[in-house]
PDB file of C-alpha atoms and ligand atoms in Angstrom:
ATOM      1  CA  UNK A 298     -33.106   1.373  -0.688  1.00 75.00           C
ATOM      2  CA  UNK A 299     -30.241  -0.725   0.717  1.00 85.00           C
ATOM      3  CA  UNK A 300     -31.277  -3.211   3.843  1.00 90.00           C
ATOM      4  CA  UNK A 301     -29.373  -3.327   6.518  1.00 89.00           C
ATOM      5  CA  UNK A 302     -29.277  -7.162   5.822  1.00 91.00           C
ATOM      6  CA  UNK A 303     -27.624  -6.642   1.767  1.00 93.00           C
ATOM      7  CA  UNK A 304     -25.168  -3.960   3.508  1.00 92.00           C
ATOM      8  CA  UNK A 305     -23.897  -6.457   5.869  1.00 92.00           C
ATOM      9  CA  UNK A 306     -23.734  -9.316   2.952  1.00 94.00           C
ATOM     10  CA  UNK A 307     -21.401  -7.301   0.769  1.00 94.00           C
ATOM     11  CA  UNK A 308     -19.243  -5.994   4.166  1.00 94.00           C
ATOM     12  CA  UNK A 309     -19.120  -9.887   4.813  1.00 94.00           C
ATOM     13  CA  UNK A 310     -17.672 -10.542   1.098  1.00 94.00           C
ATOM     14  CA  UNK A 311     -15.534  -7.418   1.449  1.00 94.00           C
ATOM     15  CA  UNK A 312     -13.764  -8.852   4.930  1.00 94.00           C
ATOM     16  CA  UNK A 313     -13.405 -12.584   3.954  1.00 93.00           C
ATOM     17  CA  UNK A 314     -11.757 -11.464   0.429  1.00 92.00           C
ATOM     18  CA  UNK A 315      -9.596  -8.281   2.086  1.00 93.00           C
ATOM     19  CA  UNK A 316      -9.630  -7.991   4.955  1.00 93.00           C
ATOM     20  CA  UNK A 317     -11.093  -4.390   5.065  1.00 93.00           C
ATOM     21  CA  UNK A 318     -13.877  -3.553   7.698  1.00 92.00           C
ATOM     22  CA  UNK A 319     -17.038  -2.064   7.090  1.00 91.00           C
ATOM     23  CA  UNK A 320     -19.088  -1.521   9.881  1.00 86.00           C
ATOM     24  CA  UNK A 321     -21.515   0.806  11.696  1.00 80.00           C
ATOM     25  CA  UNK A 322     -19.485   4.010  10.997  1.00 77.00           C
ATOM     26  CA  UNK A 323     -18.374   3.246   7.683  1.00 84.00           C
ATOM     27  CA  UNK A 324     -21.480   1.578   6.192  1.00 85.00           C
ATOM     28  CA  UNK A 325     -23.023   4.410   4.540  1.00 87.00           C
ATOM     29  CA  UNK A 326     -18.999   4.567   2.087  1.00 88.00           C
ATOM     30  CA  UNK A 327     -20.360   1.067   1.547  1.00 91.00           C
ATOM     31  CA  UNK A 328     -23.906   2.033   0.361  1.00 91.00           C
ATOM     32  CA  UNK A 329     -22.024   5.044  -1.795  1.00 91.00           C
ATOM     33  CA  UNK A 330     -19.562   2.145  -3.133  1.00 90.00           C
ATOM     34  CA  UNK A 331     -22.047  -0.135  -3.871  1.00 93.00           C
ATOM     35  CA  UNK A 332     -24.226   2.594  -5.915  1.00 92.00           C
ATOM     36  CA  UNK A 333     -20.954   3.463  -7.771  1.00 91.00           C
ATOM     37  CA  UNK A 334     -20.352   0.252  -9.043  1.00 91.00           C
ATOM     38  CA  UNK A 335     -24.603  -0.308  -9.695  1.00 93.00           C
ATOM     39  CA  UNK A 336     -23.961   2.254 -12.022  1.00 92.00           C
ATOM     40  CA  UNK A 337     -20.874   1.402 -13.927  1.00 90.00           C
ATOM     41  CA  UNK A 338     -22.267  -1.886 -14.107  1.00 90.00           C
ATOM     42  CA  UNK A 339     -25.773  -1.035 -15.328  1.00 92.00           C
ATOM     43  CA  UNK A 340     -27.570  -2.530 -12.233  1.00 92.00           C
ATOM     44  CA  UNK A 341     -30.653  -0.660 -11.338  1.00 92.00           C
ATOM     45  CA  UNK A 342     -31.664  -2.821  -8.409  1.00 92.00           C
ATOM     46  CA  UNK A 343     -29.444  -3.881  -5.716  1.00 92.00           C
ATOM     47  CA  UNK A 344     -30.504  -6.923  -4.982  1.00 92.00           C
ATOM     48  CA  UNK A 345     -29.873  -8.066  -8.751  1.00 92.00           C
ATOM     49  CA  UNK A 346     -26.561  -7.645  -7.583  1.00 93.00           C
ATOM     50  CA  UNK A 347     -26.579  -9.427  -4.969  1.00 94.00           C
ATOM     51  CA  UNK A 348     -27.990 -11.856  -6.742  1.00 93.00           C
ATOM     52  CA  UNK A 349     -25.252 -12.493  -9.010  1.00 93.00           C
ATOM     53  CA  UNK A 350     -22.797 -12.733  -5.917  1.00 93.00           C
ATOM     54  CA  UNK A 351     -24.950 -15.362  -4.281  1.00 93.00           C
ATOM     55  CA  UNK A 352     -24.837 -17.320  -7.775  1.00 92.00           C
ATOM     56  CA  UNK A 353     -22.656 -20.217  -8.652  1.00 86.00           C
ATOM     57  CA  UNK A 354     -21.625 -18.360 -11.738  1.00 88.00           C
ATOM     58  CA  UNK A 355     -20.150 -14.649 -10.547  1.00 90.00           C
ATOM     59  CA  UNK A 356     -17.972 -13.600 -13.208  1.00 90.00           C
ATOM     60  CA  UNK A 357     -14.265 -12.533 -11.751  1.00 89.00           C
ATOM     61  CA  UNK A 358     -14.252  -9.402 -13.703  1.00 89.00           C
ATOM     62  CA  UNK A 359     -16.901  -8.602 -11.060  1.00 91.00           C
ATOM     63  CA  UNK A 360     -15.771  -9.332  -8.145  1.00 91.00           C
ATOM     64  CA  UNK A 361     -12.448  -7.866  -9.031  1.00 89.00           C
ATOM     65  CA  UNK A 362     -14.159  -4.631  -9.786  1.00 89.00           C
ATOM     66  CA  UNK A 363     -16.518  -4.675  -6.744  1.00 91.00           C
ATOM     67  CA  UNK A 364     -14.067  -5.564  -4.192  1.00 92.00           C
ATOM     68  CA  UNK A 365     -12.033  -2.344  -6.028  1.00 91.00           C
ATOM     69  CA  UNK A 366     -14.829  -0.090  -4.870  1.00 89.00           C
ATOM     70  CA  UNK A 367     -14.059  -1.284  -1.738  1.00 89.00           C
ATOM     71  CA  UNK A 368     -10.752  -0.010  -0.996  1.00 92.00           C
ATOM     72  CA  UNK A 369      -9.701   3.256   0.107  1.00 92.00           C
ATOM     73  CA  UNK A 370      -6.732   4.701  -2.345  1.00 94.00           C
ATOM     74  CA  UNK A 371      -5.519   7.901  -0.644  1.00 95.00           C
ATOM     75  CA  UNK A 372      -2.167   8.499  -1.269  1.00 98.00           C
ATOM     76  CA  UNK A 373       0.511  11.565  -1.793  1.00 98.00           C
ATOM     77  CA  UNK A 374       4.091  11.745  -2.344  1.00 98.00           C
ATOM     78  CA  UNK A 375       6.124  11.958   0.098  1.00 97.00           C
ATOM     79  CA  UNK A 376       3.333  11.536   2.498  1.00 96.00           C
ATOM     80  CA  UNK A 377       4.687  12.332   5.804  1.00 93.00           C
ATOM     81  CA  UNK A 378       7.958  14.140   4.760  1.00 89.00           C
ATOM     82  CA  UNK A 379      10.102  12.935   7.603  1.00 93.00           C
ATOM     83  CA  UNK A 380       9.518   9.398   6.794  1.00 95.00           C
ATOM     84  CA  UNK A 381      11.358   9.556   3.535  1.00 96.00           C
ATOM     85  CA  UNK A 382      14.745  10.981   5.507  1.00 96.00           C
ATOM     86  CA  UNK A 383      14.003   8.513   8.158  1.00 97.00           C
ATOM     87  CA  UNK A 384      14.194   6.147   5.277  1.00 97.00           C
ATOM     88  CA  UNK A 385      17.396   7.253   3.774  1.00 97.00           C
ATOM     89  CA  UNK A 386      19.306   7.325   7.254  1.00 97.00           C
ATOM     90  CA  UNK A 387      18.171   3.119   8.477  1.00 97.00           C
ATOM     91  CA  UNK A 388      20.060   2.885   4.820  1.00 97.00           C
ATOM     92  CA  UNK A 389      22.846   4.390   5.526  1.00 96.00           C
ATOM     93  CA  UNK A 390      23.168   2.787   9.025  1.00 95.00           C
ATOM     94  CA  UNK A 391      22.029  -0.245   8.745  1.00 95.00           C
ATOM     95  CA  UNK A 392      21.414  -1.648   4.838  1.00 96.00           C
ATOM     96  CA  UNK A 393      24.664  -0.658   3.690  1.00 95.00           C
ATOM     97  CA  UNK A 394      26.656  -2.392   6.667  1.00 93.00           C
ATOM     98  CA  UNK A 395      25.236  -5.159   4.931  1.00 90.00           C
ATOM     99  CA  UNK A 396      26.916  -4.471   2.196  1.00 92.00           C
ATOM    100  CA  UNK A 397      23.983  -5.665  -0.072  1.00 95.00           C
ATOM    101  CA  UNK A 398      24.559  -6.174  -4.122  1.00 96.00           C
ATOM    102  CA  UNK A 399      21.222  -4.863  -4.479  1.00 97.00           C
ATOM    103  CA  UNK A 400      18.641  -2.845  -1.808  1.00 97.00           C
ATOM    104  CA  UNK A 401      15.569  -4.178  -2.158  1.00 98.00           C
ATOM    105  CA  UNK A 402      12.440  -2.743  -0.770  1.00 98.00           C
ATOM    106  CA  UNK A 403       8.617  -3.631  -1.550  1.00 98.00           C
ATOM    107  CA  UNK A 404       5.772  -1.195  -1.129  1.00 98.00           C
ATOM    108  CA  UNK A 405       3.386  -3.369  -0.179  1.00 97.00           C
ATOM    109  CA  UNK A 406       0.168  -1.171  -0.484  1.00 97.00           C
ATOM    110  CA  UNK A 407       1.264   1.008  -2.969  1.00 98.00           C
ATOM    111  CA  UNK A 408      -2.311   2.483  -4.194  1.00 98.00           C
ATOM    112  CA  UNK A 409      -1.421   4.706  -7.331  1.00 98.00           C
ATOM    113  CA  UNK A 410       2.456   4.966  -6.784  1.00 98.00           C
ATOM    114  CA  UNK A 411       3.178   7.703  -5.050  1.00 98.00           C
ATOM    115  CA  UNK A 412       4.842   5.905  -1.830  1.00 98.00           C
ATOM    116  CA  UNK A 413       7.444   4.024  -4.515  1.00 98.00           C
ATOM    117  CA  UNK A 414       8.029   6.468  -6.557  1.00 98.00           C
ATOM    118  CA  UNK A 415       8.795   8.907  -3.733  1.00 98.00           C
ATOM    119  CA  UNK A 416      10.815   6.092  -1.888  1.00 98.00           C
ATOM    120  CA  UNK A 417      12.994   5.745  -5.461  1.00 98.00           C
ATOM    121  CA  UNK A 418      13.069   9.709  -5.617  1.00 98.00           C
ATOM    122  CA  UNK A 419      14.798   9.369  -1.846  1.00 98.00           C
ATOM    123  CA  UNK A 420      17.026   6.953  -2.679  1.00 98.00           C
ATOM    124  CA  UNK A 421      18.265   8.622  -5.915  1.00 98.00           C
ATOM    125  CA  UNK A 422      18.715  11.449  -4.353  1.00 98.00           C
ATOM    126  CA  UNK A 423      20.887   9.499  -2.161  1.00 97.00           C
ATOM    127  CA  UNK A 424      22.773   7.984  -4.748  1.00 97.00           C
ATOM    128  CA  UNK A 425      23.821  11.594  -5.808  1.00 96.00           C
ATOM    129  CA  UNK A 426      25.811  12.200  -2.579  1.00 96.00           C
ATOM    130  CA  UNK A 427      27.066   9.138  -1.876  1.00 94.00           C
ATOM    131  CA  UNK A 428      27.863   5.885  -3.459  1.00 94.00           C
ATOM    132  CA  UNK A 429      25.194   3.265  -2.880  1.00 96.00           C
ATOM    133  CA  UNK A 430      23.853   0.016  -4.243  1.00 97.00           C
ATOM    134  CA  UNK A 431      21.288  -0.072  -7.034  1.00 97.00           C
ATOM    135  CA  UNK A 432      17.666  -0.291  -5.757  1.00 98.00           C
ATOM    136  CA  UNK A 433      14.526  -2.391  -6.946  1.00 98.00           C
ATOM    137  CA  UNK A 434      10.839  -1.617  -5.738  1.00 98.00           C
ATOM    138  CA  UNK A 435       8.205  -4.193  -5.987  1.00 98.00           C
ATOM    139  CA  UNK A 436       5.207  -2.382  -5.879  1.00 98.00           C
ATOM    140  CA  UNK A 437       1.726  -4.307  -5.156  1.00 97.00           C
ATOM    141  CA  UNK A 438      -1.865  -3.727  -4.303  1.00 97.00           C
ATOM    142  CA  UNK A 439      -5.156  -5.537  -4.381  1.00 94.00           C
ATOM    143  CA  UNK A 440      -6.718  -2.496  -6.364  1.00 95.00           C
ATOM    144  CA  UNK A 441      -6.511  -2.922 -10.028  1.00 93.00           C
ATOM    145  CA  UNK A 442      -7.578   0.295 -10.704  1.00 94.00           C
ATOM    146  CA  UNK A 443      -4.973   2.150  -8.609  1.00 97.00           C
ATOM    147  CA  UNK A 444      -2.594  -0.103 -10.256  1.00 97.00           C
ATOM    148  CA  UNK A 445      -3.434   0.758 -13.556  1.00 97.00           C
ATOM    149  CA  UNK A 446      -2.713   4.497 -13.111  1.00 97.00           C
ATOM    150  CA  UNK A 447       0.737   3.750 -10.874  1.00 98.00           C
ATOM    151  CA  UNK A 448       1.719   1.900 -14.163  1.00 98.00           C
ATOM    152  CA  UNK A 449       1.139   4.583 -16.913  1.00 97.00           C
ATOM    153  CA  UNK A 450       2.640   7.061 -14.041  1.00 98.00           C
ATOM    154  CA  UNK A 451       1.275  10.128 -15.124  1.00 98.00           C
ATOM    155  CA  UNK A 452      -0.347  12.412 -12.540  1.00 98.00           C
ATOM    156  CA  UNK A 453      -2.795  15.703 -12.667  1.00 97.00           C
ATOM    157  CA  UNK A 454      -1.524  19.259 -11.504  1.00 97.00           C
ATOM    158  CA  UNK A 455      -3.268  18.260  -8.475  1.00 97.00           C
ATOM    159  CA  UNK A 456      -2.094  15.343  -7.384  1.00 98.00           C
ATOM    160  CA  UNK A 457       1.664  16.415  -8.212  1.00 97.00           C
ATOM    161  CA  UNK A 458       1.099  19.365  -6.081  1.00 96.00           C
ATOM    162  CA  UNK A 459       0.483  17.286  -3.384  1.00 97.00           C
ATOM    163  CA  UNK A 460       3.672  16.303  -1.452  1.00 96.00           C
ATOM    164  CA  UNK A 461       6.072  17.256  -4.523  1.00 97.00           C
ATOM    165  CA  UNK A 462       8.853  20.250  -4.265  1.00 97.00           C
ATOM    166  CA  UNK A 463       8.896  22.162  -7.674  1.00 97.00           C
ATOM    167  CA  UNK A 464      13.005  20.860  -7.849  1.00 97.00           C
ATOM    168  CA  UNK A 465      11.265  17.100  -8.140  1.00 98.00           C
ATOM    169  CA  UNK A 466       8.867  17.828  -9.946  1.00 98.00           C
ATOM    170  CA  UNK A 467      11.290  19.275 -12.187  1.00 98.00           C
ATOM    171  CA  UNK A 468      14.194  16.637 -11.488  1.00 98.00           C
ATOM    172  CA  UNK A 469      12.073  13.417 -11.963  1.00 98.00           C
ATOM    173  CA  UNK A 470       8.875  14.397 -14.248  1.00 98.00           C
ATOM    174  CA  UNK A 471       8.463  15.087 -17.416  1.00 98.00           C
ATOM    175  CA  UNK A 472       5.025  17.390 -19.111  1.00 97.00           C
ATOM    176  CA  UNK A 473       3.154  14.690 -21.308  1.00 97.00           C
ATOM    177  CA  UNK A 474      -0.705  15.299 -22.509  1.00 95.00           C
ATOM    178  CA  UNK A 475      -2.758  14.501 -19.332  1.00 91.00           C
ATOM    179  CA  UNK A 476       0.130  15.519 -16.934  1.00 97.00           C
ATOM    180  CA  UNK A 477       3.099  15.074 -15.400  1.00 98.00           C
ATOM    181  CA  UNK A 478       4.883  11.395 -16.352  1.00 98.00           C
ATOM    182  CA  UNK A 479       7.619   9.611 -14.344  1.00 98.00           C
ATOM    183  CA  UNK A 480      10.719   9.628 -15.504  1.00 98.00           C
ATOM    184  CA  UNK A 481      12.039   6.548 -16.841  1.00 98.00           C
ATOM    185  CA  UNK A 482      15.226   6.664 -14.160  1.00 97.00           C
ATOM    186  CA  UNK A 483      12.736   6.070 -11.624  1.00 98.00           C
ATOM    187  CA  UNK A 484       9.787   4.233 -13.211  1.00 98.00           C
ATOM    188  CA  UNK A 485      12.436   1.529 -14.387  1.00 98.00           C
ATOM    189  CA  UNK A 486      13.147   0.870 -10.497  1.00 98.00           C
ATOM    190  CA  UNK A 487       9.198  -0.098  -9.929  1.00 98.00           C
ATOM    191  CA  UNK A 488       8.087  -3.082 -10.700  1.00 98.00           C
ATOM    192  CA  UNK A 489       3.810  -3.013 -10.081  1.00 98.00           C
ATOM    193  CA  UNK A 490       1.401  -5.946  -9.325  1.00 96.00           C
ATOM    194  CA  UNK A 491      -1.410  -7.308  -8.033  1.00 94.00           C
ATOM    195  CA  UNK A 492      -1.256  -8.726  -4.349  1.00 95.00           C
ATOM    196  CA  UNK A 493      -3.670  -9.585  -1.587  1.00 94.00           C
ATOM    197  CA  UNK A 494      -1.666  -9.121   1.750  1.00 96.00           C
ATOM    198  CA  UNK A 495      -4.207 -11.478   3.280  1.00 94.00           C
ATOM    199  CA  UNK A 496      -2.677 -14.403   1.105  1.00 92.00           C
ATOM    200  CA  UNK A 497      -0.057 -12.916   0.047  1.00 89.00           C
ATOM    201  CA  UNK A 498       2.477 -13.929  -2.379  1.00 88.00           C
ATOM    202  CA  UNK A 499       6.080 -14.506  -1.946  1.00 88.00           C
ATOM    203  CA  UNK A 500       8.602 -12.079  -3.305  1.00 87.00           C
ATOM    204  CA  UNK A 501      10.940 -11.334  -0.243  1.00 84.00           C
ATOM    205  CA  UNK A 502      13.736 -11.438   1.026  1.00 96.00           C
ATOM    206  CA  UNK A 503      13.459  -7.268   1.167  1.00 97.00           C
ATOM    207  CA  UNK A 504      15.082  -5.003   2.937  1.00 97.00           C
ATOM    208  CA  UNK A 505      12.848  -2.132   4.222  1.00 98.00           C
ATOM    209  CA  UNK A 506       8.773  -3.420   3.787  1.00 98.00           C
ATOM    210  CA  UNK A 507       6.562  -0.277   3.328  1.00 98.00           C
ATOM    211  CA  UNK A 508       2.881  -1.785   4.989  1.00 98.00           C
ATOM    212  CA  UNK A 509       1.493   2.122   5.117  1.00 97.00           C
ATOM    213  CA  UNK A 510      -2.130   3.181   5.614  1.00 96.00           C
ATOM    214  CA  UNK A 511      -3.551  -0.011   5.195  1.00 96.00           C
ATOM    215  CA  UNK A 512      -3.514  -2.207   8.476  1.00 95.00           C
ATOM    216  CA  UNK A 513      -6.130   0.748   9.552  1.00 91.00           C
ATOM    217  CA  UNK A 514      -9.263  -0.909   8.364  1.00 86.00           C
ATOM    218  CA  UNK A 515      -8.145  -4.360   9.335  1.00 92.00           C
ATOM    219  CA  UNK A 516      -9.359  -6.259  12.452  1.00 92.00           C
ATOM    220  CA  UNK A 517      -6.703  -7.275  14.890  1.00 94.00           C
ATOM    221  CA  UNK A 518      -6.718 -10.972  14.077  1.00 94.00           C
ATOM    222  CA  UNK A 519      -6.382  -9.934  10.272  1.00 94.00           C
ATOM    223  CA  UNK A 520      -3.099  -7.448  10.831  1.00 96.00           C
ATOM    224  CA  UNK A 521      -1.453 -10.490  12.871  1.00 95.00           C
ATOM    225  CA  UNK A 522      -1.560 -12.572   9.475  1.00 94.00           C
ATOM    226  CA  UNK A 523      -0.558 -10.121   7.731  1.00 96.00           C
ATOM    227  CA  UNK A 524       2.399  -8.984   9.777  1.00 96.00           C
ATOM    228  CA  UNK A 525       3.599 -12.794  10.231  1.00 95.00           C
ATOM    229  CA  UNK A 526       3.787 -13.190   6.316  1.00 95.00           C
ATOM    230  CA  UNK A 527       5.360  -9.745   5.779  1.00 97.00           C
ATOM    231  CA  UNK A 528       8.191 -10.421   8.409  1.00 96.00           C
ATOM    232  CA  UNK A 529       8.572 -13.942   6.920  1.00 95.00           C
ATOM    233  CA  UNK A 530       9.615 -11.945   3.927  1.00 96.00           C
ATOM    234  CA  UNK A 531      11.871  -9.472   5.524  1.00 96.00           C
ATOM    235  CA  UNK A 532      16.144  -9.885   5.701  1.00 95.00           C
ATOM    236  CA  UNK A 533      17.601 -10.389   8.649  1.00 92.00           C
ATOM    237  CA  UNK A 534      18.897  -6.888   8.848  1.00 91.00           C
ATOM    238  CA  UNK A 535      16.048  -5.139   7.485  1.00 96.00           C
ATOM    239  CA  UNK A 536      12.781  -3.279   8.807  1.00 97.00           C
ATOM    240  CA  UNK A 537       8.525  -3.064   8.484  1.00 98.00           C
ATOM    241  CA  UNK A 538       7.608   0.559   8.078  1.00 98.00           C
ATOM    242  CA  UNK A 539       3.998   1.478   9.379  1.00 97.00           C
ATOM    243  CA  UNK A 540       2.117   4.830   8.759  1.00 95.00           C
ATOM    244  CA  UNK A 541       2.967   7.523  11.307  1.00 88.00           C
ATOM    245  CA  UNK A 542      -0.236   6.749  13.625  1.00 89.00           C
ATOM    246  CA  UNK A 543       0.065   3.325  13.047  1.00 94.00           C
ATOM    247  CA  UNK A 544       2.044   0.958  15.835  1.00 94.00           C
ATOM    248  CA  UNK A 545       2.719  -2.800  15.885  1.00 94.00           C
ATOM    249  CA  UNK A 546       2.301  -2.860  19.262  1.00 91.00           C
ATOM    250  CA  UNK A 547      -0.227  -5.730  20.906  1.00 91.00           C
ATOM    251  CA  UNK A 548      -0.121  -7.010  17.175  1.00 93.00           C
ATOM    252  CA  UNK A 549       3.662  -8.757  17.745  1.00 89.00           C
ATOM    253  CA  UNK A 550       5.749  -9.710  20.405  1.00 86.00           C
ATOM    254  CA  UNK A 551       9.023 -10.775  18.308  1.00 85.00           C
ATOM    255  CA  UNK A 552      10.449  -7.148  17.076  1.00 93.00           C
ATOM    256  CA  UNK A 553      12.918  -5.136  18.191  1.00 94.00           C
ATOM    257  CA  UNK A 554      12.385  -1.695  16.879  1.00 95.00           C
ATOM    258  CA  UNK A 555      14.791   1.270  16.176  1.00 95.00           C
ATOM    259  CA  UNK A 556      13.301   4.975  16.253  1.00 96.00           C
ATOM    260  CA  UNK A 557      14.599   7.716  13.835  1.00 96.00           C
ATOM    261  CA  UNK A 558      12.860  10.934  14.524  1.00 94.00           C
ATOM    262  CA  UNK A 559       8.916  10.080  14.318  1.00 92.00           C
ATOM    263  CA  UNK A 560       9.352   6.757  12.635  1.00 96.00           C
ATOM    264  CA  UNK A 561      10.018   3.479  13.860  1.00 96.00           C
ATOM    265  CA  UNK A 562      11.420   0.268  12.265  1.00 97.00           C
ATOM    266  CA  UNK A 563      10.033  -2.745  12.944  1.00 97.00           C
ATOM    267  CA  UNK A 564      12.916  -5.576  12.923  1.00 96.00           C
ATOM    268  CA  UNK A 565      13.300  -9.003  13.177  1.00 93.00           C
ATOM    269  CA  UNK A 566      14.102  -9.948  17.278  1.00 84.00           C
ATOM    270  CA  UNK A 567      17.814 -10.923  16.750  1.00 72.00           C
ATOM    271  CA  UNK A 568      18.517 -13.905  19.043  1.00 62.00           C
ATOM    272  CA  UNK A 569      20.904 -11.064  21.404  1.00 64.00           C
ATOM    273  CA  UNK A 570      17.816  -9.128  21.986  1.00 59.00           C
ATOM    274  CA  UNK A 571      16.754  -9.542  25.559  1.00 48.00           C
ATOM    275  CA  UNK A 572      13.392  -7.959  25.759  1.00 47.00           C
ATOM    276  CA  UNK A 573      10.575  -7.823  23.119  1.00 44.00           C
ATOM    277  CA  UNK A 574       9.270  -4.185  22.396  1.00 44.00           C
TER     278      UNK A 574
HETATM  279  C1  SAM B 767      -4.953   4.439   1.965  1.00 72.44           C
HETATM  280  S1  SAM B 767      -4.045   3.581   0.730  1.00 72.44           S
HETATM  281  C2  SAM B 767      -2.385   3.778   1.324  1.00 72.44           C
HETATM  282  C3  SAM B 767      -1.399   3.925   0.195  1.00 72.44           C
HETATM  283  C4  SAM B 767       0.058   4.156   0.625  1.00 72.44           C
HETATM  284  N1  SAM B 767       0.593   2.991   1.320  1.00 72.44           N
HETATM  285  C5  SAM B 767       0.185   5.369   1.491  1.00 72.44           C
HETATM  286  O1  SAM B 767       0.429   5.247   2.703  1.00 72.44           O
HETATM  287  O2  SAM B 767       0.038   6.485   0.989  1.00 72.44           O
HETATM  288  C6  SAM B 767      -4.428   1.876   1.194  1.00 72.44           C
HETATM  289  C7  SAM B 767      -4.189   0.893   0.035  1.00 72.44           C
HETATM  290  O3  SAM B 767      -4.251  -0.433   0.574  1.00 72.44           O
HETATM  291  C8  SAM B 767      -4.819  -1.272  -0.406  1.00 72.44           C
HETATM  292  N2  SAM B 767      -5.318  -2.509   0.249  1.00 72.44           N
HETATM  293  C9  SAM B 767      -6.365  -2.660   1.102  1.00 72.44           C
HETATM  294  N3  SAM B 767      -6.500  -3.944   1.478  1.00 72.44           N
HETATM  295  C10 SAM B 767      -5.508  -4.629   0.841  1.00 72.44           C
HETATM  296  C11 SAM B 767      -5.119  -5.996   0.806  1.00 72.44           C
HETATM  297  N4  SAM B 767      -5.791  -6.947   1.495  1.00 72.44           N
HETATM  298  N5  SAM B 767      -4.053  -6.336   0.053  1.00 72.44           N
HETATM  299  C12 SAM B 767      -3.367  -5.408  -0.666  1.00 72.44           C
HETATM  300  N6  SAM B 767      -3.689  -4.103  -0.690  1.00 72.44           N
HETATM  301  C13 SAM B 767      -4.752  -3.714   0.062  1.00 72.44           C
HETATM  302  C14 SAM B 767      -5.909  -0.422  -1.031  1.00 72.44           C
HETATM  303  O4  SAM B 767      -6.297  -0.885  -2.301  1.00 72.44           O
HETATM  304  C15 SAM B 767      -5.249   0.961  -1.052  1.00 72.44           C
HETATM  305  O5  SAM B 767      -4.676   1.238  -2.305  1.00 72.44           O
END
């Protein structure tokens, strides 16, 4: 049995160290989380748990792990298909008038890989019909886990056969014991690391910021912060991506915003721009 007192002392944790929300409607994932990681731990009681988090001496490792529980990983490729030509157009007409030695982009929730590897399988693609830049992907998240399997890239039957054509799946992956691997074209494009976006680290100044699927279990207060330190890491000329449902509006009054089909790009307010959006 979990009180509703310990469920509400590991949400606290949770929220101060990630920003992610656990309330009323979500508490029970928390109760399944927390028995997941009882058990992989070898806690039988909860509240020896909790008394390890309450003592002076809580190893890392732990916390680490537990606040992995935590997060939510769901990913695909090419998750929302019009995105990725969305993508590859705000390139064309407005990266390369930049005329950038390099097009840098950073996914900066990237769960397991799928969003950078599909964002390097758009721009290669690219690449084929026209002439363009070389492209670099930092690729971060606060889940080790999911960052562990982006880096050895290899995926199951399912998970390729969710968002991936059989031509890219032939085109970019190669059959290795286990699954399907990334090729090495694309994998060498993706560089992978851990990152809190609630304090984050600086690796900027990028081009097109992928912040996908992640603001949603945020509080308002929390998606302002992180919003100010992704722009502070954006180019002049280049654009925040959200998830399709996701908006920035009441978050930010400085953007201007350019829509491409379903998708819109978040900008820097260029001192010409007369109204916020
Ligand atoms: C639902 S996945 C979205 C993955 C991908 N962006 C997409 O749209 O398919 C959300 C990811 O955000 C990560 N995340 C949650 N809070 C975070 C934080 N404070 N800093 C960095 N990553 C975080 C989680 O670990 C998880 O992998």
């Amino acid at each position: 049995m979990m009180s509703p007192e310990t469920l509400s002392f590991f949400a606290h944790i949770i929220e101060k160290e990630t920003g992610i929300i656990y309330q009323d409607i979500n508490l029970y994932q928390l109760k399944t989380r927390l028995e997941e990681i009882m058990k992989t731990e070898g806690f039988e009681k909860i509240e020896d748990l909790e008394k390890i988090f309450k003592s002076a001496s809580l190893p890392l490792l732990l916390k680490r792990k537990f606040l992995d529980h935590a997060t939510n990983n769901e990913t695909l490729f090419f998750r929302d298909p019009t995105f990725f030509n969305a993508l590859q157009n705000f390139v064309l007409t407005e990266i390369l008038l930049e005329n950038p030695k390099q097009i840098k982009i950073w996914s900066a929730a990237s769960s397991t890989g799928q969003e950078a590897i599909s964002t390097a399988i758009a721009l290669d693609e690219l690449s084929k019909k026209m002439t363009i830049p070389p492209f670099s992907i930092v690729a971060t998240d606060i889940s080790e886990k999911a960052l562990a399997k982006a880096q050895a890239g290899i995926y199951s039957d399912f998970e390729i056969s969710r968002g991936l054509s059989p031509e890219r799946k032939a085109n970019y992956f190669s059959k290795v014991e286990g699954g399907w691997k990334i090729n090495p074209e694309i994998s060498s494009k993706i560089n992978y690391g851990y990152n809190n976006l609630i304090n984050s680290a600086v690796y900027g100044p990028f081009h097109i910021i992928l912040c996908r699927n992640v603001l949603i279990y945020h509080k308002v207060e929390t998606k302002k912060i992180v919003l100010d330190s992704l722009f502070s890491q954006l180019d002049s000329d280049g654009a925040i991506l959200m998830g399709v449902g996701e908006t920035m509006l009441g978050l930010r009054d400085k953007v201007s915003t350019r829509v491409i089909g379903n998708v819109t790009f978040y900008k820097k307010q260029s001192l010409t721009d007369s109204k916020a959006s």
